XYZ file of C-alpha atoms in Angstrom:
295
model
C 65.757 115.426 100.887
C 62.498 117.064 101.957
C 63.636 120.461 100.684
C 64.472 119.098 97.225
C 61.311 117.039 96.873
C 58.869 119.576 98.348
C 57.824 122.051 95.637
C 56.694 124.524 98.297
C 59.892 124.441 100.357
C 62.413 127.269 100.133
C 65.414 126.991 97.853
C 68.589 125.631 99.441
C 71.840 127.406 100.321
C 74.681 124.996 101.088
C 77.832 126.066 102.885
C 80.867 123.981 102.059
C 84.653 123.840 101.784
C 86.111 123.980 98.285
C 84.162 121.737 95.922
C 83.024 119.302 98.619
C 79.285 119.938 98.345
C 79.333 120.075 94.540
C 81.165 116.762 94.298
C 78.846 115.076 96.813
C 75.674 116.376 95.154
C 76.877 115.328 91.705
C 77.603 111.822 92.990
C 74.216 111.547 94.687
C 72.233 112.906 91.733
C 74.261 110.848 89.230
C 73.391 107.622 91.074
C 69.999 107.676 89.442
C 68.697 104.452 90.938
C 67.481 104.222 94.511
C 69.610 101.093 94.998
C 72.816 102.885 93.895
C 72.200 105.800 96.266
C 71.251 103.459 99.095
C 74.528 101.555 98.649
C 76.581 104.776 98.505
C 74.982 106.106 101.691
C 75.385 102.751 103.450
C 79.110 102.601 102.609
C 79.559 106.149 103.934
C 77.551 105.300 107.076
C 75.019 108.048 106.241
C 71.319 107.736 107.119
C 69.831 105.812 104.170
C 66.444 107.449 104.758
C 67.960 110.452 102.943
C 68.020 108.528 99.631
C 66.436 110.661 96.906
C 64.055 109.625 94.194
C 65.430 110.008 90.690
C 65.911 113.683 89.828
C 67.400 115.587 86.886
C 69.971 118.270 87.670
C 72.113 120.903 86.005
C 75.234 122.664 87.319
C 76.009 126.257 86.318
C 79.284 127.580 87.660
C 80.633 131.101 87.399
C 83.900 132.255 85.907
C 86.875 133.430 87.935
C 88.406 135.448 85.090
C 88.357 139.195 85.659
C 87.637 139.906 81.971
C 84.414 137.865 82.196
C 83.291 139.557 85.383
C 83.715 143.041 83.939
C 81.421 142.532 80.944
C 77.626 142.320 80.709
C 77.805 139.553 78.094
C 78.967 137.115 80.768
C 76.018 137.963 83.054
C 73.485 137.753 80.216
C 74.839 134.372 79.053
C 74.562 132.906 82.564
C 71.073 134.331 83.060
C 69.989 132.797 79.753
C 71.184 129.357 80.893
C 69.423 129.770 84.247
C 66.132 130.869 82.643
C 66.147 127.813 80.365
C 66.633 125.526 83.373
C 63.841 127.302 85.280
C 61.480 126.521 82.398
C 62.712 122.935 82.095
C 62.450 122.047 85.801
C 64.552 119.769 87.973
C 67.388 120.808 90.273
C 69.635 123.720 89.329
C 72.960 123.992 91.196
C 74.575 127.451 91.140
C 78.105 128.227 92.288
C 80.414 131.277 92.077
C 77.750 133.481 90.485
C 77.831 136.505 92.792
C 77.482 138.878 89.826
C 74.260 137.131 88.776
C 72.391 136.556 92.048
C 71.110 140.144 92.251
C 69.120 139.532 89.052
C 67.443 136.475 90.553
C 66.021 137.824 93.800
C 62.388 137.131 92.808
C 63.212 133.551 91.816
C 65.314 132.911 94.914
C 62.591 134.439 97.079
C 59.962 132.333 95.239
C 57.997 135.476 94.500
C 56.030 133.772 91.729
C 52.990 134.998 89.816
C 50.464 132.481 88.485
C 48.838 132.892 85.089
C 46.728 130.202 83.393
C 48.123 127.509 85.639
C 51.806 128.396 85.075
C 54.262 130.065 87.449
C 56.291 133.120 86.447
C 58.832 135.393 88.099
C 60.738 138.492 87.017
C 64.423 138.304 86.185
C 66.468 141.495 86.157
C 68.391 141.793 82.886
C 70.173 145.117 82.799
C 68.817 148.282 84.364
C 65.617 148.548 82.286
C 64.545 144.988 81.433
C 62.655 142.779 83.885
C 60.963 140.066 81.817
C 58.546 137.508 83.239
C 60.073 134.034 82.954
C 58.263 130.737 83.402
C 59.169 128.556 86.380
C 58.412 124.836 86.161
C 56.572 123.422 89.164
C 59.378 120.890 89.773
C 62.137 123.525 89.666
C 64.397 123.693 92.700
C 67.513 125.848 93.094
C 70.594 124.996 95.183
C 73.251 127.669 95.720
C 76.657 126.489 96.941
C 78.898 128.944 98.794
C 82.039 128.716 100.885
C 80.851 128.296 104.472
C 83.246 130.974 105.739
C 82.022 133.412 103.098
C 78.438 132.869 104.258
C 79.254 134.501 107.585
C 79.820 137.904 105.937
C 77.369 137.744 103.030
C 74.469 140.180 102.812
C 71.509 139.218 105.016
C 68.720 139.834 102.445
C 70.309 137.195 100.223
C 70.852 134.643 103.002
C 67.334 135.020 104.383
C 65.789 133.674 101.187
C 67.099 130.155 101.740
C 67.023 127.116 103.919
C 70.658 126.730 104.904
C 72.719 123.537 105.340
C 76.409 122.634 105.686
C 77.833 119.772 103.590
C 81.514 118.792 103.643
C 83.512 115.633 103.043
C 84.445 115.695 106.714
C 80.793 115.713 107.700
C 79.977 112.862 105.304
C 82.840 110.626 106.455
C 82.944 110.920 110.239
C 84.093 107.349 110.759
C 87.054 105.616 112.482
C 89.067 105.296 109.259
C 89.607 109.078 109.159
C 90.882 109.027 112.753
C 93.198 106.091 112.020
C 94.700 107.718 108.921
C 95.229 111.036 110.749
C 96.966 109.140 113.572
C 99.183 107.299 111.053
C 100.126 110.565 109.324
C 100.900 112.237 112.667
C 103.247 109.409 113.623
C 104.889 109.514 110.200
C 105.619 113.249 110.390
C 106.341 113.620 114.121
C 110.104 114.101 113.573
C 109.708 116.848 110.979
C 110.096 120.526 111.837
C 107.229 122.932 112.479
C 103.758 122.641 113.951
C 101.352 119.804 113.112
C 100.017 121.396 109.927
C 103.472 122.417 108.678
C 104.833 118.897 109.295
C 102.004 117.332 107.290
C 102.465 119.828 104.470
C 106.132 118.890 104.216
C 104.918 115.424 103.251
C 101.778 116.510 101.397
C 102.047 120.113 100.131
C 98.308 120.232 99.402
C 97.271 118.854 102.817
C 94.313 120.375 104.653
C 91.672 119.124 107.085
C 89.422 118.128 104.196
C 91.950 115.989 102.337
C 91.626 112.650 104.139
C 87.798 112.715 104.376
C 87.707 113.617 100.657
C 89.940 110.662 99.760
C 87.855 108.320 101.890
C 84.653 109.578 100.295
C 86.036 109.189 96.776
C 87.460 105.717 97.323
C 84.196 104.580 98.886
C 81.839 106.111 96.336
C 83.825 105.203 93.210
C 85.531 101.942 94.208
C 84.770 98.726 92.354
C 85.658 96.580 95.360
C 83.848 95.804 98.559
C 84.941 98.270 101.225
C 82.920 96.752 104.041
C 86.143 95.854 105.825
C 87.729 98.855 107.517
C 91.278 97.683 106.767
C 90.668 97.842 103.019
C 89.472 101.414 103.318
C 92.459 102.271 105.520
C 95.021 100.730 103.150
C 93.492 102.351 100.088
C 93.462 105.860 101.597
C 97.026 105.415 102.889
C 98.149 104.298 99.428
C 96.621 107.365 97.791
C 98.288 109.648 100.343
C 101.674 108.004 99.783
C 101.282 108.499 96.030
C 100.818 112.246 96.646
C 103.839 112.638 98.947
C 106.970 114.481 97.868
C 110.012 112.385 96.814
C 112.123 114.189 99.441
C 109.814 113.058 102.230
C 109.701 109.489 100.922
C 113.517 109.383 100.774
C 113.639 110.213 104.495
C 111.208 107.371 105.307
C 112.416 104.128 103.797
C 109.284 102.257 104.892
C 107.425 104.172 102.175
C 109.745 103.157 99.328
C 108.010 99.963 98.296
C 104.543 101.535 98.217
C 105.718 104.723 96.487
C 107.620 102.900 93.730
C 105.285 99.907 93.357
C 104.513 101.118 89.834
C 106.366 103.251 87.307
C 104.148 106.270 87.912
C 106.876 108.176 89.777
C 109.747 107.191 87.470
C 108.971 109.729 84.735
C 106.464 112.390 83.751
C 104.958 110.283 80.952
C 103.935 107.453 83.287
C 102.542 109.925 85.793
C 100.214 111.478 83.211
C 98.998 108.016 82.232
C 98.434 107.051 85.868
C 96.084 109.995 86.475
C 94.004 109.258 83.390
C 95.690 111.135 80.558
C 95.936 107.942 78.512
C 92.980 108.072 76.115
C 95.199 108.213 73.026
C 98.036 106.074 74.323
C 97.051 103.039 72.261
C 97.467 105.074 69.070
C 100.858 106.594 69.895
C 104.262 105.606 71.126
C 104.166 108.320 73.785
C 102.677 111.695 74.626
C 105.642 113.577 73.185
C 105.462 111.951 69.760
C 105.383 114.387 66.861
C 103.024 113.325 64.103
C 104.617 115.708 61.615
C 106.917 114.246 59.004
C 110.619 115.014 59.293
C 111.647 117.926 57.172
């Protein structure tokens, strides 16, 4: 909080797992009222003194396509977006932009020059162009990086930042996570393999971040009161059961009723609708309808 609100503080480098930090920051910044953030933090059992004042933010994320990374047009386009946000002010969140960071060393190092009351810094565009770009006094940059990748990244880059770790697991260190992990261990104890392999037989995408992420999402986006621990527990369990493989469910009859409580697992059409692909459903008889006339 202090780093974001203090114009003289260093920019922030956040280590995370997957998209944990990005998702958390977007939720916090999108809750634009102090009351909404206070309620979110209270539900997650996070120190409510960390509630931020209203702040505008922009996310710029890099491409993973090799064709983009090989061309200068991609770098120039991203730098143009970043320069516009520097002039506009607010919080800029950068992620997966390794090919661009080398052009921003003066900005990231806050090596600003002042002229007629305005701040400027150089931005490296190509090998011969280093224009001076304006930096708004309220501008703050947050770089998100995989926390394991941070261990081996170049020191000159890391030393420019204040560094923090943000993960779903860190945001949701409460008894519900322990209870759900215990329940899943008991459910998979007769499967083959080690603990991780047994859980992945039930949930192919399982990792240590999965249950805290589900708890965070159900708490931050739910339209019901989750003050009671049992409601949180039941909701997270229900979401895990929905993600389990049919083969695993067939070996555990106690999961049948929950797994088939709706039609979402009966066919592909209902599944797409259940995960939100239903915007045009009211105008069609189904997602596979062909609007073309018979010919």
